[in-house]
DNA sequence: CTTATATTTAGAATAGTTCTAATTCCGGCT
DNA sequence: AGCCGGAATTAGAACTATTCTAAATATAAG
């Protein structure tokens, strides 16, 4: 996908919510797309500063929040550690490697999602489900 | 189950970890068992104070941490909200009702847990999985 | 060009939790 | 019973991720 495509997608999504496309929002989003290692706001901040040295941390938080609102990015929480951000929009779980601290995306097939919804008793209406594995990734993992 | 049974179980678990049974730990644990509404540390604090008016918040945090270490209690995190505590040791998910803010336990049958482990690619070895639903509980729910 | 509104910004404020250092408690030894 | 040493508790300070505030800046619309 060309970078301009992402950029246009971003502009479109922002417009849909009555928001503007700004250099800060563009760069924050591109940083997330470029290295999908579930960075924290601080990590995003330091990566963005290469391109926009004068950006403030508050703006990074604002942009991330905006992207989450537009459904372009997911906020990922693990215990009480700093929130991490993830531009993977497919339904997926997270695997938290306790040795390395790294977070891996685990795709969730529709069948599993259905099975999961099946555990909800009558009267519980879920709009979303969040799944986090903890353990260690032994091998075959990048 | 008689209260003394829980008390003995607690004492046993603590001893297993080389820890002592104390009035503070007993009361904190009993508070969790008595009203299973996933209280925060602050809520536990105020409930415990009825029995131990001089207990400190730090001690409540210490006791909760100890109980979690001993596998008698689970710490439940939802987004970045204050940690909640849950003495339900059966495998279960949590349903977070966005209207009321209440958290409900959802039992997880072994079949579902197996299915879930099945989504992990070779090389991912999970020791635990945490599942949180979000939505609204419409009816038939206490 | 002007105006209105959105956005960014630096720094202060907040809140849940953890840390620190001093005190208290308690079991085991004599 | 009395003492010792480690465990536990305590009050308050410190920490940290995040949000808030208020002022400055940018930008789209008329």
XYZ file of C-alpha atoms (C1' of nucleotides) in Angstrom:
344
model
C 0.000 0.000 0.000
C 1.389 3.396 -0.949
C 1.978 5.851 1.864
C -0.415 8.288 0.230
C -3.150 5.693 0.474
C -2.790 5.480 4.225
C -2.659 9.205 4.319
C -5.863 9.476 2.330
C -7.535 6.843 4.463
C -6.560 8.835 7.528
C -7.836 12.093 6.062
C -11.086 10.385 5.149
C -11.611 8.865 8.576
C -10.839 12.132 10.262
C -13.230 14.002 7.986
C -15.925 11.427 8.780
C -15.617 12.498 12.394
C -15.515 16.186 11.547
C -11.802 16.419 12.309
C -8.892 17.825 10.358
C -5.878 16.127 8.987
C -2.763 17.661 10.519
C 0.951 16.991 10.167
C 1.040 15.743 13.743
C -1.773 13.257 13.206
C -0.245 12.076 9.949
C 3.179 11.476 11.431
C 1.853 9.761 14.552
C -0.216 7.431 12.396
C 2.697 6.705 10.063
C 4.949 5.910 12.985
C 2.443 3.313 14.161
C 2.126 1.797 10.689
C 5.863 1.719 10.095
C 6.945 -0.254 13.151
C 4.164 -2.376 14.540
C 5.741 -3.257 17.839
C 2.972 -1.883 20.049
C 4.811 1.222 21.205
C 3.822 3.247 24.241
C 2.936 6.945 23.947
C 6.480 7.778 25.052
C 7.967 5.571 22.380
C 5.727 7.094 19.746
C 6.770 10.509 21.034
C 10.460 9.839 20.526
C 9.916 8.336 17.084
C 7.748 11.205 15.949
C 10.307 13.754 17.105
C 12.655 12.688 14.318
C 10.212 14.183 11.866
C 8.557 16.806 14.021
C 11.156 17.813 16.599
C 8.900 20.391 18.224
C 5.887 18.157 18.820
C 4.797 17.891 22.429
C 3.955 14.779 24.399
C 0.460 16.144 25.005
C -0.070 16.305 21.261
C 1.070 12.712 20.873
C -1.509 11.713 23.471
C -4.116 13.819 21.686
C -3.317 12.300 18.297
C -3.331 8.751 19.616
C -6.657 9.364 21.293
C -8.017 10.794 18.060
C -6.827 7.801 16.041
C -8.436 5.444 18.537
C -11.710 7.375 18.268
C -11.579 7.086 14.468
C -11.090 3.316 14.753
C -7.768 3.428 12.988
C -5.806 2.332 16.009
C -6.441 0.132 19.020
C -5.275 0.963 22.529
C -3.853 -2.106 24.219
C -3.595 -2.376 27.978
C -1.650 -4.955 29.852
C -2.025 -4.969 33.614
C -1.189 -1.444 34.669
C 1.652 -0.940 32.257
C 1.586 2.082 29.948
C -0.997 1.858 27.183
C 0.322 0.554 23.887
C -0.963 1.340 20.430
C -1.663 -1.004 17.566
C -2.795 -0.214 14.012
C -3.868 -3.806 13.319
C -7.604 -3.648 12.760
C -8.271 -7.316 12.120
C -9.828 -9.200 15.038
C -6.875 -10.389 17.039
C -5.709 -11.289 20.506
C -2.443 -10.253 22.117
C 0.270 -12.518 23.362
C 2.466 -10.934 25.973
C 5.881 -12.562 26.180
C 6.931 -12.356 29.805
C 10.606 -12.882 29.043
C 11.057 -10.209 26.418
C 8.126 -7.967 27.257
C 7.147 -8.011 23.596
C 3.573 -8.164 22.443
C 2.527 -10.292 19.476
C -0.721 -10.181 17.515
C -2.633 -13.461 17.308
C -5.291 -13.569 14.612
C -8.703 -14.734 15.765
C -10.717 -16.816 13.292
C -14.446 -16.050 13.175
C -15.231 -19.538 14.507
C -13.388 -18.796 17.731
C -15.085 -15.450 18.112
C -18.461 -17.149 17.719
C -17.566 -19.820 20.230
C -16.556 -17.067 22.620
C -19.787 -15.175 22.263
C -21.508 -18.458 23.006
C -20.274 -18.395 26.590
C -22.295 -15.277 27.348
C -25.530 -16.035 29.198
C -28.790 -14.563 27.971
C -28.914 -10.878 28.750
C -25.264 -10.125 28.136
C -24.730 -8.209 24.944
C -21.065 -7.749 24.101
C -19.900 -5.078 21.707
C -16.271 -6.128 21.938
C -14.025 -8.699 23.489
C -10.395 -8.409 24.442
C -8.138 -11.415 24.790
C -4.652 -11.419 26.218
C -2.391 -14.417 26.544
C 0.592 -14.431 28.829
C 3.495 -16.798 28.549
C 6.673 -17.225 26.665
C 7.270 -17.406 22.953
C 9.745 -20.235 22.579
C 10.762 -20.279 18.931
C 9.679 -19.615 15.366
C 8.807 -16.133 16.551
C 10.360 -13.073 15.045
C -18.530 -23.092 53.705
C -17.823 -22.036 57.275
C -15.841 -18.865 57.765
C -13.219 -20.811 59.675
C -12.667 -22.947 56.600
C -11.743 -19.968 54.490
C -9.598 -18.760 57.311
C -7.784 -22.066 57.473
C -7.361 -22.200 53.729
C -5.857 -18.740 53.853
C -3.508 -19.644 56.688
C -2.430 -22.728 54.757
C -1.776 -20.871 51.544
C 0.174 -18.199 53.333
C 2.250 -20.797 55.175
C 2.979 -22.494 51.859
C 4.610 -19.274 50.758
C 6.409 -18.782 54.054
C 4.085 -15.991 55.083
C 2.126 -15.366 58.245
C -1.564 -15.109 58.765
C -2.422 -11.699 60.164
C -5.660 -9.995 61.147
C -5.239 -7.574 58.262
C -4.835 -10.327 55.694
C -7.760 -12.249 57.160
C -10.100 -9.288 57.075
C -9.072 -8.187 53.589
C -9.663 -11.706 52.316
C -13.008 -11.989 54.077
C -14.125 -8.674 52.642
C -13.433 -9.990 49.156
C -15.291 -13.226 49.830
C -18.268 -11.508 51.408
C -19.185 -9.113 48.622
C -17.945 -10.319 45.273
C -18.491 -7.135 43.319
C -14.891 -6.714 42.179
C -14.025 -3.866 44.515
C -11.071 -1.556 43.996
C -8.341 -1.228 46.624
C -10.045 1.912 47.889
C -13.356 0.132 48.238
C -11.700 -2.745 50.054
C -10.017 -0.172 52.275
C -13.268 1.421 53.347
C -14.948 -1.944 53.949
C -12.052 -3.255 55.983
C -12.015 -0.143 58.146
C -15.307 -1.184 59.724
C -13.486 -4.062 61.359
C -9.985 -2.648 61.562
C -10.412 1.125 61.795
C -6.681 1.779 62.027
C -5.597 -0.175 58.976
C -3.733 1.839 56.375
C -4.289 1.947 52.639
C -0.719 0.745 52.116
C -1.517 -2.359 54.122
C -4.597 -3.009 52.043
C -2.433 -2.832 48.932
C 0.119 -5.120 50.588
C -2.507 -7.647 51.621
C -4.158 -7.680 48.211
C -0.791 -8.181 46.563
C -0.048 -11.024 48.958
C -3.374 -12.706 48.247
C -2.741 -12.435 44.523
C 0.716 -14.004 44.975
C -0.851 -16.877 46.916
C -3.340 -17.481 44.093
C -6.307 -16.825 46.326
C -7.369 -13.697 44.505
C -7.187 -12.409 40.948
C -6.329 -8.842 40.045
C -8.598 -7.598 37.295
C -7.645 -4.680 35.103
C -9.946 -2.857 32.806
C -8.400 -0.253 30.548
C -6.554 2.062 32.891
C -9.195 2.048 35.602
C -8.171 1.138 39.160
C -7.363 -2.529 39.623
C -10.222 -4.641 40.938
C -9.996 -7.788 43.006
C -11.829 -11.041 42.583
C -11.759 -14.175 44.772
C -13.347 -16.357 42.068
C -10.706 -18.925 41.198
C -12.634 -20.842 38.569
C -11.618 -20.103 34.973
C -13.783 -17.203 33.996
C -13.959 -14.145 31.799
C -15.178 -10.719 32.827
C -18.064 -8.813 31.377
C -17.827 -5.095 31.873
C -21.191 -3.402 31.709
C -20.603 0.020 30.216
C -23.875 1.441 31.525
C -23.555 0.511 35.151
C -19.791 0.050 35.369
C -20.364 -3.304 37.013
C -18.241 -6.333 36.313
C -19.756 -9.798 35.981
C -17.979 -13.156 36.033
C -18.587 -15.367 33.026
C -17.657 -19.018 33.507
C -15.464 -20.468 30.805
C -16.069 -24.120 29.912
C -12.921 -26.197 29.268
C -13.938 -26.656 25.629
C -13.739 -22.925 25.032
C -10.385 -22.658 26.749
C -9.059 -25.439 24.531
C -10.401 -23.792 21.416
C -8.721 -20.592 22.504
C -5.360 -22.220 23.028
C -5.782 -23.626 19.547
C -5.411 -20.174 18.005
C -1.832 -19.893 19.252
C 0.716 -20.618 16.534
C 3.540 -23.072 17.211
C 6.094 -21.484 19.489
C 3.644 -19.579 21.678
C 3.286 -21.132 25.095
C 0.585 -19.468 27.167
C 0.461 -19.821 30.930
C -2.719 -17.810 31.244
C -5.345 -16.050 29.223
C -7.485 -13.097 30.177
C -10.781 -12.370 28.496
C -12.817 -9.236 28.901
C -16.135 -8.523 27.251
C -17.525 -5.038 26.995
C -21.145 -4.227 26.381
C -24.385 -3.912 28.188
C -26.202 -6.406 30.332
C -29.817 -6.039 29.260
C -31.849 -8.220 31.587
C -31.892 -11.371 33.675
C -28.797 -10.018 35.347
C -28.549 -9.337 39.033
C -8.828 39.763 5.284
C -11.403 38.536 9.131
C -13.488 35.648 12.098
C -14.517 31.422 14.266
C -13.057 27.179 15.433
C -9.834 23.443 15.710
C -5.411 22.164 17.095
C -1.155 22.346 19.394
C 1.603 23.356 23.190
C 4.043 23.679 27.929
C 3.403 22.980 32.143
C 0.465 22.085 36.126
C -2.538 18.837 38.112
C -4.398 14.288 39.036
C -4.805 9.570 40.659
C -3.619 5.036 41.508
C 0.014 2.737 43.171
C 4.620 1.891 45.092
C 8.402 3.105 47.961
C 10.773 4.464 52.323
C 11.969 4.336 56.783
C 10.357 3.853 61.226
C 7.577 1.206 64.319
C 5.117 -2.794 65.840
C 4.239 -7.566 66.000
C 5.189 -12.342 66.761
C 7.424 -16.955 66.807
C 11.297 -19.337 68.423
C 15.103 -19.630 71.552
C 17.086 -19.573 76.121
C 9.088 -14.919 81.179
C 12.430 -12.188 78.381
C 15.028 -11.313 74.280
C 16.171 -11.540 69.357
C 15.377 -11.285 64.494
C 12.703 -11.293 60.730
C 8.008 -10.235 59.129
C 4.337 -7.063 58.826
C 2.222 -2.638 59.289
C 2.082 2.197 58.958
C 2.078 7.271 57.422
C 3.507 9.890 54.292
C 6.505 10.934 50.436
C 7.477 9.781 45.797
C 6.504 8.097 41.315
C 4.458 7.863 36.750
C 1.243 7.606 33.138
C -2.131 10.373 31.785
C -5.295 14.336 31.611
C -6.316 19.065 32.222
C -5.732 24.123 31.595
C -5.082 28.128 29.423
C -2.666 30.457 26.060
C -0.752 30.501 21.387
C -1.086 29.033 16.692
C -3.062 27.331 12.499
C -6.632 26.907 9.219
C -11.124 26.768 6.773
C -15.062 29.431 5.544
C -17.246 33.548 4.345
